[in-house]
PDB file of C-alpha atoms and ligand atoms in Angstrom:
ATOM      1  CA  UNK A   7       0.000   0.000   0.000  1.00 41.00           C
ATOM      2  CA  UNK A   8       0.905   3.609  -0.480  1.00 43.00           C
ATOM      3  CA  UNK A   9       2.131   6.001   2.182  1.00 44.00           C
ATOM      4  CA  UNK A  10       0.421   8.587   0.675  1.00 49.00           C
ATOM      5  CA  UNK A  11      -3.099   6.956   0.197  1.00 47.00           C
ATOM      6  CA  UNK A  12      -3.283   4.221   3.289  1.00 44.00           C
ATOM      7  CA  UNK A  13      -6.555   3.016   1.540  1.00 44.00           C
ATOM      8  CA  UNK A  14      -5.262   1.914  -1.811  1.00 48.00           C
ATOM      9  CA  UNK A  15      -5.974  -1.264  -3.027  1.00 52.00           C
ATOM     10  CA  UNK A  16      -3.174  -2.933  -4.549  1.00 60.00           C
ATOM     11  CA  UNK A  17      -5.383  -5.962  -6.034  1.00 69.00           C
ATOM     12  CA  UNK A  18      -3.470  -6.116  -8.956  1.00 91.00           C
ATOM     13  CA  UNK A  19       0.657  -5.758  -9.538  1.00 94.00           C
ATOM     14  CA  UNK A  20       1.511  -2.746 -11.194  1.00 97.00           C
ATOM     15  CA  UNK A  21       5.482  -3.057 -12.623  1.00 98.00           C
ATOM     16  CA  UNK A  22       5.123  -1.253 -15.660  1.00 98.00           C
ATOM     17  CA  UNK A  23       3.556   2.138 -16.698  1.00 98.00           C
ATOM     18  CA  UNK A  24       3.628   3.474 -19.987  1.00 99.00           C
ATOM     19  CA  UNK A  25       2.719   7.023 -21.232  1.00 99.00           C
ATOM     20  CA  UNK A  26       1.633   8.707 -23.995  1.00 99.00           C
ATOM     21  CA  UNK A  27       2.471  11.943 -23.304  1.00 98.00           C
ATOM     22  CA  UNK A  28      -0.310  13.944 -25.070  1.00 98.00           C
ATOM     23  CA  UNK A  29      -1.695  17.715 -25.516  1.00 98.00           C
ATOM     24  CA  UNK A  30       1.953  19.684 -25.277  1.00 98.00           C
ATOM     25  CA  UNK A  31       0.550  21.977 -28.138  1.00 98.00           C
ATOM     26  CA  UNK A  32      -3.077  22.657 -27.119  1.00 98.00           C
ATOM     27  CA  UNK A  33      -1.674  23.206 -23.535  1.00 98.00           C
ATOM     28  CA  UNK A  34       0.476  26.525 -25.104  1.00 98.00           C
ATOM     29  CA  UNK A  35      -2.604  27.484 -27.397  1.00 98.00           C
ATOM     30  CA  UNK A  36      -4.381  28.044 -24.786  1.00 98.00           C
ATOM     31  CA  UNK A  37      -2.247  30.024 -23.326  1.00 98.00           C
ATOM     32  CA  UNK A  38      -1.527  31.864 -26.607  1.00 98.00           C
ATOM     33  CA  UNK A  39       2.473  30.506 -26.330  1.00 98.00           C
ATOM     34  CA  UNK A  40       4.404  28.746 -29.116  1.00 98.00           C
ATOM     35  CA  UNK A  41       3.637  25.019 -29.128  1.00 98.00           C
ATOM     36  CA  UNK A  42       7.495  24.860 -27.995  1.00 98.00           C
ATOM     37  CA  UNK A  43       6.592  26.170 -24.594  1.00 98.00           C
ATOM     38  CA  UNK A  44       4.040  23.404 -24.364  1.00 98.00           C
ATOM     39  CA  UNK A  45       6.970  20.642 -24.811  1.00 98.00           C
ATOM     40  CA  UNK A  46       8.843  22.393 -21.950  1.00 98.00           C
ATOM     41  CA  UNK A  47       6.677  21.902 -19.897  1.00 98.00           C
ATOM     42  CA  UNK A  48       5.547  18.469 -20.931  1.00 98.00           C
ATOM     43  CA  UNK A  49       9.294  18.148 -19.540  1.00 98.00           C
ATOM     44  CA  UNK A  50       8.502  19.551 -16.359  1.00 98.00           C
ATOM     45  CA  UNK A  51       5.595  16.748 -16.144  1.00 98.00           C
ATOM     46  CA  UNK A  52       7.733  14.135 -16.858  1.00 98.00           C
ATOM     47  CA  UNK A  53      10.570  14.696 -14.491  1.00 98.00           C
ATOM     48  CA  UNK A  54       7.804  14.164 -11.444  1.00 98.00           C
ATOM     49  CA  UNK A  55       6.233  11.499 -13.085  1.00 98.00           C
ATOM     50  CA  UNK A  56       9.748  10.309 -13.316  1.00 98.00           C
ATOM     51  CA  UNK A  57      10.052  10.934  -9.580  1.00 98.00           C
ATOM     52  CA  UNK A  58       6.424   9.423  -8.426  1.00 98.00           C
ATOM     53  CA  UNK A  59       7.466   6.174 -10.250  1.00 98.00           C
ATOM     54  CA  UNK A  60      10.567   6.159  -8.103  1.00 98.00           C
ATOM     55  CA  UNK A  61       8.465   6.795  -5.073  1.00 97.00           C
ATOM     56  CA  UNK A  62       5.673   4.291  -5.730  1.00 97.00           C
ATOM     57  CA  UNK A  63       8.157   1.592  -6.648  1.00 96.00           C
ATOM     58  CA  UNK A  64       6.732   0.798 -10.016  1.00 98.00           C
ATOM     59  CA  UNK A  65       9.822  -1.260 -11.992  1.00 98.00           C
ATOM     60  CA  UNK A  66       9.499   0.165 -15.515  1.00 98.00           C
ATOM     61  CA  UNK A  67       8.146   3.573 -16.747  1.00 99.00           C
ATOM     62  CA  UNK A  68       8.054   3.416 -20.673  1.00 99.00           C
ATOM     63  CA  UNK A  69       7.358   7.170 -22.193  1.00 99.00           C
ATOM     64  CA  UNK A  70       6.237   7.790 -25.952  1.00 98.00           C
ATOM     65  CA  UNK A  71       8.205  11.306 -26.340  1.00 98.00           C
ATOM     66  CA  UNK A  72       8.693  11.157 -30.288  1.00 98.00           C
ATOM     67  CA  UNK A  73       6.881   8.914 -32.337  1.00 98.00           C
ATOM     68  CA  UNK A  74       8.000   8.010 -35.713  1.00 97.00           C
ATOM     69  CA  UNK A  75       5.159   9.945 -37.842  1.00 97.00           C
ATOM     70  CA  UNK A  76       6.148  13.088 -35.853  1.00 98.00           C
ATOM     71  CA  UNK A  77       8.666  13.665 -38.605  1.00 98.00           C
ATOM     72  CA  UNK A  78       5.533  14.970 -40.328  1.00 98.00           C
ATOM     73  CA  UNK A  79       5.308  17.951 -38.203  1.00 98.00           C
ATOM     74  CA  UNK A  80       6.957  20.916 -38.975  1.00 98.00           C
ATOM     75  CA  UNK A  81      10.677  21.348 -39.539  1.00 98.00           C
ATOM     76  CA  UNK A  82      10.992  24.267 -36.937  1.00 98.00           C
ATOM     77  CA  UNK A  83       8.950  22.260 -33.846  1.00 98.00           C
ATOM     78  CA  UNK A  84      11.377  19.232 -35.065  1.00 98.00           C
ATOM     79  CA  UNK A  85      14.227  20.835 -34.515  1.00 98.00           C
ATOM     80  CA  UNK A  86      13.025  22.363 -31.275  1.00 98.00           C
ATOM     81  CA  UNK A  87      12.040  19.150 -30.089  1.00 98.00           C
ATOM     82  CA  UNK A  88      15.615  17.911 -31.180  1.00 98.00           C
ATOM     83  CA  UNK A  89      17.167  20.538 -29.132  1.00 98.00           C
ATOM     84  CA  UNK A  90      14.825  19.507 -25.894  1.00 98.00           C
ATOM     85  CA  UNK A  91      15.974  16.131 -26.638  1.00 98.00           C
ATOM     86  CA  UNK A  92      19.668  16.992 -26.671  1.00 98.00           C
ATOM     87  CA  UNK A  93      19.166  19.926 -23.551  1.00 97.00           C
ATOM     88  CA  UNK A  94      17.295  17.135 -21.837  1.00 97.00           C
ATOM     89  CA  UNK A  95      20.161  14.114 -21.903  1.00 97.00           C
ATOM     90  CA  UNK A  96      22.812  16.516 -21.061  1.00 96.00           C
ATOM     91  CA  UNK A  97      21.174  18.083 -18.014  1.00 96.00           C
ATOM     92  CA  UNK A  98      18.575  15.561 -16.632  1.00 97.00           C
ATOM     93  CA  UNK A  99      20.866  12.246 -16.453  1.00 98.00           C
ATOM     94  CA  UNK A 100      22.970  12.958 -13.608  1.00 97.00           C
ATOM     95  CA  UNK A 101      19.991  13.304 -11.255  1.00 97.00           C
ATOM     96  CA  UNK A 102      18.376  10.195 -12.862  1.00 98.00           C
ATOM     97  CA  UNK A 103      21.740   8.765 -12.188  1.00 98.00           C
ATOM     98  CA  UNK A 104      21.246   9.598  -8.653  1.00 98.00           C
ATOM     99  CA  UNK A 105      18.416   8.312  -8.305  1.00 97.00           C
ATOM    100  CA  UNK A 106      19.667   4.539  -9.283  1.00 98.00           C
ATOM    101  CA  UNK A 107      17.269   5.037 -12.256  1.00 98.00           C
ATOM    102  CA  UNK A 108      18.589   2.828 -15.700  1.00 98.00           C
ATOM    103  CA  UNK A 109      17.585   4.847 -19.085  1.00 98.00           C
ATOM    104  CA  UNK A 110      16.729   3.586 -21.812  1.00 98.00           C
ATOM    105  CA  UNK A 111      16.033   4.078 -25.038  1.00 98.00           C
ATOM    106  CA  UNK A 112      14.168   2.328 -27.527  1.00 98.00           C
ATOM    107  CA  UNK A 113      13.334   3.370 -31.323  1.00 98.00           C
ATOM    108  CA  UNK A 114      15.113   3.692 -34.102  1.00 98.00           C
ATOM    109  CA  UNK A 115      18.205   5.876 -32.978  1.00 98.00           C
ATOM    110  CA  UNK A 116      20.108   6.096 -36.661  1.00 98.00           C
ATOM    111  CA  UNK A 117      18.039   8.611 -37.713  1.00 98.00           C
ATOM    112  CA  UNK A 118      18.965  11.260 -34.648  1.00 98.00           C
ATOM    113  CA  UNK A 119      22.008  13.513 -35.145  1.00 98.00           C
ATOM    114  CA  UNK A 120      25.501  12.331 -34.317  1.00 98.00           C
ATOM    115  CA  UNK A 121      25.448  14.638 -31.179  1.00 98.00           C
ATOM    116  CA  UNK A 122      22.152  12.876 -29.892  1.00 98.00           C
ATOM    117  CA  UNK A 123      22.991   9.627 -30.495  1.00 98.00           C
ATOM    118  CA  UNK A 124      26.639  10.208 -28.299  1.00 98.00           C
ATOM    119  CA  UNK A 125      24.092  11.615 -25.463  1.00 98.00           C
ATOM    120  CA  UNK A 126      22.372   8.334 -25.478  1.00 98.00           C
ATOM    121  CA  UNK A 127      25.085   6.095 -25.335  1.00 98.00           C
ATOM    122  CA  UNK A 128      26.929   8.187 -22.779  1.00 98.00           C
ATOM    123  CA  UNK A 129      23.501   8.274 -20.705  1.00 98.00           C
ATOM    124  CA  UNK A 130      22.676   4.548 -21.257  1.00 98.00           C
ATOM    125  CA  UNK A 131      26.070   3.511 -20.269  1.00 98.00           C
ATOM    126  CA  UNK A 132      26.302   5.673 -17.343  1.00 98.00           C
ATOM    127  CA  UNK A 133      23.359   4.173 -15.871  1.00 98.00           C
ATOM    128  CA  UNK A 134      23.096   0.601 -17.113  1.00 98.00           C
ATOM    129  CA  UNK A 135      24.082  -1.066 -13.776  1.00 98.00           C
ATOM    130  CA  UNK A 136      21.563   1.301 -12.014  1.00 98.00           C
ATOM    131  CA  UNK A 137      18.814  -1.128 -10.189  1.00 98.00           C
ATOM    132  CA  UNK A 138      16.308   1.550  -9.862  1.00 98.00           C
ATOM    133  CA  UNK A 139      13.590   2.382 -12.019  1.00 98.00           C
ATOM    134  CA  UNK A 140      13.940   1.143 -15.833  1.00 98.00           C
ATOM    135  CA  UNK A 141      13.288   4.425 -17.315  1.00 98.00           C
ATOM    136  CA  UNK A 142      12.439   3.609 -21.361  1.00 98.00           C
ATOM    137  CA  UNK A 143      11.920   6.642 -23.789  1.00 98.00           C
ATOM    138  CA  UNK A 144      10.769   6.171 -26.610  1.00 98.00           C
ATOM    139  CA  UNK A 145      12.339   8.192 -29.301  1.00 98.00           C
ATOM    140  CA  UNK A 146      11.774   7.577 -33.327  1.00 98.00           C
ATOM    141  CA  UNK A 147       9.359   4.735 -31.592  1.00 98.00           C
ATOM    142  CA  UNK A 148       6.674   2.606 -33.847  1.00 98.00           C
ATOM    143  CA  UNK A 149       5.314  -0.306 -32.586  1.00 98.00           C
ATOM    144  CA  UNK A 150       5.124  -1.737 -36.031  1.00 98.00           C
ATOM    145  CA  UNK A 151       8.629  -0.671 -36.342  1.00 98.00           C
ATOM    146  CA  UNK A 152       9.649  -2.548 -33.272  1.00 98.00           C
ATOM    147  CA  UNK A 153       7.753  -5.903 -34.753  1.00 98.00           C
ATOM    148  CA  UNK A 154       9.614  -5.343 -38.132  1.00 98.00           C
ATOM    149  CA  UNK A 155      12.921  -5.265 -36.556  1.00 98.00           C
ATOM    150  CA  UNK A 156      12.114  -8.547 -34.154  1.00 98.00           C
ATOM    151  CA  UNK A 157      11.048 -10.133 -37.619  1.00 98.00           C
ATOM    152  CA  UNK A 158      14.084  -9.102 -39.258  1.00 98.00           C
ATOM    153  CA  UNK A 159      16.597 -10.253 -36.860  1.00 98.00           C
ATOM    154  CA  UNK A 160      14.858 -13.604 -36.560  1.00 98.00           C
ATOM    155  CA  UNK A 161      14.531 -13.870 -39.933  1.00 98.00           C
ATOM    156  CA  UNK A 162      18.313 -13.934 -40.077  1.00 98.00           C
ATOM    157  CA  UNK A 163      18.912 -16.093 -37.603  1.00 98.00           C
ATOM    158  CA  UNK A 164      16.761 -18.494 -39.441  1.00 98.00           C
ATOM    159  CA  UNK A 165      18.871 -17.875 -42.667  1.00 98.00           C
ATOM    160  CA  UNK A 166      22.080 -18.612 -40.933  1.00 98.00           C
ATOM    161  CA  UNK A 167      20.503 -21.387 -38.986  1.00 98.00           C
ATOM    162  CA  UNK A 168      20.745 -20.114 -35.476  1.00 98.00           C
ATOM    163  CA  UNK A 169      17.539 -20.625 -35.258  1.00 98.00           C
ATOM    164  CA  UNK A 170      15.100 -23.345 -36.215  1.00 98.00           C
ATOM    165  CA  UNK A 171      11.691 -21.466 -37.989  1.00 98.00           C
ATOM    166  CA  UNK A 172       9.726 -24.449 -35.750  1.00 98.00           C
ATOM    167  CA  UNK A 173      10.883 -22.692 -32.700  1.00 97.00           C
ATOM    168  CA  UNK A 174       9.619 -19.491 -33.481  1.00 98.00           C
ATOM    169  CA  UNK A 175       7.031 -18.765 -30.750  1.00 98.00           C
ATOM    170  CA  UNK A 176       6.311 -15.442 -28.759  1.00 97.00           C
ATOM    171  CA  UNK A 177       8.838 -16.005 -26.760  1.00 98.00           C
ATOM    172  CA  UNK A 178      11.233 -15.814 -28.997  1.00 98.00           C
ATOM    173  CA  UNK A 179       9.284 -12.859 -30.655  1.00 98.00           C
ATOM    174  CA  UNK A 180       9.283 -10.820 -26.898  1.00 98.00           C
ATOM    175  CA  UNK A 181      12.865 -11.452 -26.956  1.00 98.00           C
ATOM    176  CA  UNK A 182      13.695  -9.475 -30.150  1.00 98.00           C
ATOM    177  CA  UNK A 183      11.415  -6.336 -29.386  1.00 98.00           C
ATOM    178  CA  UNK A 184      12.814  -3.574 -27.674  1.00 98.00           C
ATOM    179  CA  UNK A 185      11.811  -4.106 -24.302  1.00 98.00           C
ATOM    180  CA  UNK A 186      12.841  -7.617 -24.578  1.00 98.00           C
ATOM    181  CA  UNK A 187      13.274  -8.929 -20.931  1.00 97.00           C
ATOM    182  CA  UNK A 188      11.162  -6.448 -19.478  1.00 98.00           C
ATOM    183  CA  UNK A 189       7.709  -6.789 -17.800  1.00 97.00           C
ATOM    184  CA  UNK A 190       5.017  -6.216 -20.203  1.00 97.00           C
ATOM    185  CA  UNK A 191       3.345  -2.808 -19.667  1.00 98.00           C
ATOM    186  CA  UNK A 192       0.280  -3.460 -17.039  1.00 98.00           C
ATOM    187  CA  UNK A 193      -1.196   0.077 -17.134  1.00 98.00           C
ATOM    188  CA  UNK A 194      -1.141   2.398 -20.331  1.00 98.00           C
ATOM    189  CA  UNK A 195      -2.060   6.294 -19.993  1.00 99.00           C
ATOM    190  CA  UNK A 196      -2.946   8.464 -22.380  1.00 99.00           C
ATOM    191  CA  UNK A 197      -3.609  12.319 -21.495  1.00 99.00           C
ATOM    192  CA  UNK A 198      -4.783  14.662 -24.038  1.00 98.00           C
ATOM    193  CA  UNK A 199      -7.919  13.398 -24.711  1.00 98.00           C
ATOM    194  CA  UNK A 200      -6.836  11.283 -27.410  1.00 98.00           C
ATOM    195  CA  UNK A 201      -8.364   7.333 -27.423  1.00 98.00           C
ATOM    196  CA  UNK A 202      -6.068   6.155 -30.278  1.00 98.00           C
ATOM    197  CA  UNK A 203      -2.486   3.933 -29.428  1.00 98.00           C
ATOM    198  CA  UNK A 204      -0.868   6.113 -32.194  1.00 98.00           C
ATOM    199  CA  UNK A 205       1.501   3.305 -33.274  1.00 98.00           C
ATOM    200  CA  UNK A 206       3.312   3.155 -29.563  1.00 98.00           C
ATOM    201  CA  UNK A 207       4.022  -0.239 -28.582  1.00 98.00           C
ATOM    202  CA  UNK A 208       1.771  -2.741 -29.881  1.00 98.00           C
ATOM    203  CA  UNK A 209       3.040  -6.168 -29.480  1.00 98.00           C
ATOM    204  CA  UNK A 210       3.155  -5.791 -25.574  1.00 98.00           C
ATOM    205  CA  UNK A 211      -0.331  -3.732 -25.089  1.00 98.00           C
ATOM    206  CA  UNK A 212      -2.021  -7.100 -25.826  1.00 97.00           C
ATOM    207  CA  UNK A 213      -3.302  -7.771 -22.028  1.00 96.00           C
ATOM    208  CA  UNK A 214      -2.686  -4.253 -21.035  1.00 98.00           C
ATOM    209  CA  UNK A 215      -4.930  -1.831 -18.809  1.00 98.00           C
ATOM    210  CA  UNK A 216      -5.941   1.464 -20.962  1.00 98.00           C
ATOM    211  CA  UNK A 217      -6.419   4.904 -19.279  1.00 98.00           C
ATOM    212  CA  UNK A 218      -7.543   7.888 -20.901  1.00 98.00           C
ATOM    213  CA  UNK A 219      -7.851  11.035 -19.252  1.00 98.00           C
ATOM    214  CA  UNK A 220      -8.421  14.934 -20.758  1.00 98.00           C
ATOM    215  CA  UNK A 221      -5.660  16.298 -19.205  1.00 98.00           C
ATOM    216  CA  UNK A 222      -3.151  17.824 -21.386  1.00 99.00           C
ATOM    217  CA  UNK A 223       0.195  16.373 -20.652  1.00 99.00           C
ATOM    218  CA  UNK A 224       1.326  19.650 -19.155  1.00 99.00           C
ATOM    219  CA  UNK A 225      -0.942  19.590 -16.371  1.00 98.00           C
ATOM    220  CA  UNK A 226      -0.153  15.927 -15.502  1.00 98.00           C
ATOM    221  CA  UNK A 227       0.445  15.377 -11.925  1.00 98.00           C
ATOM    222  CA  UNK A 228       0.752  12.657  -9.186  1.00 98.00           C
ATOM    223  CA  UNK A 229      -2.625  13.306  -7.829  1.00 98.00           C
ATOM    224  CA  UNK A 230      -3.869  12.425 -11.789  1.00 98.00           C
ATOM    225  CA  UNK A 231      -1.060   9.599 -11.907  1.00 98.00           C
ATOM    226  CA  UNK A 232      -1.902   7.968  -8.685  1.00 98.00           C
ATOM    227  CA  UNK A 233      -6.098   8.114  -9.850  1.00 98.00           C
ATOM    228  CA  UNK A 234      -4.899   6.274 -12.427  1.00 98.00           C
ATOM    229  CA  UNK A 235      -2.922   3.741 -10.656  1.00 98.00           C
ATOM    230  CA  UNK A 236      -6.063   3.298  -7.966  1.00 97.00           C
ATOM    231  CA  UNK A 237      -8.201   2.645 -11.214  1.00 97.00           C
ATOM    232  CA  UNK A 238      -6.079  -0.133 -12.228  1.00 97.00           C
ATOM    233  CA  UNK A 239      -6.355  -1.871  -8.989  1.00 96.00           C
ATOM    234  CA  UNK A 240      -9.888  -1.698  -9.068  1.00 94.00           C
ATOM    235  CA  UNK A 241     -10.244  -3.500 -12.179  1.00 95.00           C
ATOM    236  CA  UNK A 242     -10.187  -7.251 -12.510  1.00 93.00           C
ATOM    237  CA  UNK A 243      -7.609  -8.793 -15.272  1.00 92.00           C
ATOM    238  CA  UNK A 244      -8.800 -11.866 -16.474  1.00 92.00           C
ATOM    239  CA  UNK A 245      -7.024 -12.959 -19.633  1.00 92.00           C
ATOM    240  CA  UNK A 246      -8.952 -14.857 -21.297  1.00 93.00           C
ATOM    241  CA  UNK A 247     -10.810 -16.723 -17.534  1.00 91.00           C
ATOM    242  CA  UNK A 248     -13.988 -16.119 -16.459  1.00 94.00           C
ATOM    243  CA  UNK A 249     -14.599 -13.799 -13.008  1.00 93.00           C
ATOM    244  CA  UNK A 250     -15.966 -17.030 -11.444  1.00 93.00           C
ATOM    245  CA  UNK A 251     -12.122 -19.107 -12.285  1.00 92.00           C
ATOM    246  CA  UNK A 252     -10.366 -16.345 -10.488  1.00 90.00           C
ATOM    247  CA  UNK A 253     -12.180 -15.932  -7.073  1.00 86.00           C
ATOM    248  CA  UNK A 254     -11.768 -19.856  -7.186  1.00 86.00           C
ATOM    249  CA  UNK A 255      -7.886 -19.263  -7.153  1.00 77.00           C
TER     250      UNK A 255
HETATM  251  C1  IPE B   2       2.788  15.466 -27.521  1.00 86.80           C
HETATM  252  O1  IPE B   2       2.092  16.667 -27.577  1.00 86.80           O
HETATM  253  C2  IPE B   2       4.263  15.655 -27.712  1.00 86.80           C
HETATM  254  C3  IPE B   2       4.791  15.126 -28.973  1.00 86.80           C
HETATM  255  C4  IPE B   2       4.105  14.470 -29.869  1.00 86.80           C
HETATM  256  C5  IPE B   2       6.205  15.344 -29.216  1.00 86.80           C
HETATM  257  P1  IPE B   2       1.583  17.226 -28.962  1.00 86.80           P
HETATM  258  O2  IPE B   2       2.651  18.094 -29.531  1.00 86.80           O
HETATM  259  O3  IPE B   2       1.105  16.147 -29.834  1.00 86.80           O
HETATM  260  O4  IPE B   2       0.381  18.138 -28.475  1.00 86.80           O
HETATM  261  P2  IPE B   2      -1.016  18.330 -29.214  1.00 86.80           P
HETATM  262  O5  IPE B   2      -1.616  16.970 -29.387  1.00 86.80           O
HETATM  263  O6  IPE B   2      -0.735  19.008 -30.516  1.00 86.80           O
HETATM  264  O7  IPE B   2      -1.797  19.183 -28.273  1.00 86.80           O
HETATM  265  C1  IPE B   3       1.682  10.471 -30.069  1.00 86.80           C
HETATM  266  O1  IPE B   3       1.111  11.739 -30.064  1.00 86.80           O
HETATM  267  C2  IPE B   3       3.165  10.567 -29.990  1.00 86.80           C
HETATM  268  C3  IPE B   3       3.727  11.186 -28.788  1.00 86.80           C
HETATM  269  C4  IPE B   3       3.095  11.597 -27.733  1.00 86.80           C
HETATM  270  C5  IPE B   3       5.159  11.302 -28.820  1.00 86.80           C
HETATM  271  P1  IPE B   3       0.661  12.445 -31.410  1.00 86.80           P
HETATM  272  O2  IPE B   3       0.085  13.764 -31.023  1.00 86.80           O
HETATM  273  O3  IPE B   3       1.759  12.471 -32.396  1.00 86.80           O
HETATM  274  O4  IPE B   3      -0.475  11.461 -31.931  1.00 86.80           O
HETATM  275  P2  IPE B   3      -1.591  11.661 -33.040  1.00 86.80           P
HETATM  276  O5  IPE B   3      -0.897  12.172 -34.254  1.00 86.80           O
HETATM  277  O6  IPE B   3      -2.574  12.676 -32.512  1.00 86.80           O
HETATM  278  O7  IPE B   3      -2.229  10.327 -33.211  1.00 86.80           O
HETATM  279 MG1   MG B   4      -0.722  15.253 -30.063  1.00 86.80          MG
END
């Protein structure tokens, strides 16, 4: 149970969150700012999110923060967001570091400058034997991306014979996705409004729990965060059984 909320049912495990991180621009509209100001503070959100996560124990927080279609936008909020990207590895990783959290993260990283893709390696590396929080972003992310790749790199090991195609099952699938290894996300949230996956991961969301809430991303907090966290223990996860199977267990 929670400190902060002694009454909070914990029915079901919660190990991994994941985000989509929605409503950056129509938070500035509203406020008559560039849609840049909205992704700084989207930043702001995600740093306590970051920080509730590490409070409320929860293994793995997965983040959609630049999906692969969001080259469309653009080329000036691009580049800003590139610059967030790069302003956000070089100052926020020491005090993730601190915090024992492991970054991560996941997409395809070719397509990111030189100068971001040395951030992420430096970042990753620094914090890979952290045993905190697994801390994914997910940065030129698809989730049919992700299930191309897996295919591909079996697919090779098939060629080459590494692999026999008879033993291709979803294990073996899980294990060439990005988050190979890693609990499956148990709760998705989407703020903004928004009731669409957007091509975030797919593969994994199979069993998941879906939130949706109005919020713009901006305006996220822990009091919203931890609403959504009691509304996943409330709910009863029955893959596949009946109600009746599982009070028998
Ligand atoms: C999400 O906020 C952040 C990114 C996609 C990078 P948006 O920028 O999509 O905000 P809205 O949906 O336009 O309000
Ligand atoms: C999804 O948000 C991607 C991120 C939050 C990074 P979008 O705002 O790009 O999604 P769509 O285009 O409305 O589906
Ligand atoms: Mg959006």
């Amino acid at each position: 149970m929670s400190a902060d909320n002694p009454t909070r049912s914990t029915g079901n495990a919660l190990k991994h969150v994941c985000i989509i991180m929605d409503g950056n621009g129509r938070w500035a509209k509203k406020r008559f700012m560039p849609r840049f100001a909205g992704h700084k503070a989207g930043l702001s959100a995600l740093r306590k999110i970051v920080a509730s996560c590490v409070e409320e124990k929860i293994e793995v927080l997965t983040v959609f923060a630049f999906s692969s279609e969001n080259w469309r936008r653009p080329d000036k909020e691009v580049g800003l967001l590139m610059e967030l990207f790069t302003t956000a590895l070089s100052r926020e990783v020491k005090k993730l570091h601190e915090h024992n959290v492991q970054l991560r993260v996941v997409g395809e990283l070719s397509a990111f400058s030189e100068k971001i893709q040395t951030l992420i390696d430096e970042a990753v590396a620094l914090t890979s034997e952290n045993t905190g929080l697994v801390f994914n972003i997910a940065a030129n992310y698809g989730g049919r991306w992700d299930i191309m790749q897996a295919s591909k790199s079996i697919a090779v090991k098939v060629q080459s014979g590494e692999l026999d195609i008879n033993d291709i099952d979803e294990n073996i699938m899980e294990a060439h996705l990005s988050l190979r290894g890693l609990p499956e996300p148990d709760l998705f949230i989407r703020t903004g409004g928004e009731k669409r996956i957007s091509n975030f991961i797919l593969w994994q969301l199979a069993y998941c729990e879906f939130y949706f809430t109005d919020t713009l991303w901006p305006d996220f907090n822990k009091k919203i965060f931890l609403e959504a966290i009691d509304s996943f223990h409330a709910r009863q996860r029955r893959f596949g059984r009946t109600g009746d199977q599982l009070k028998e267990e």
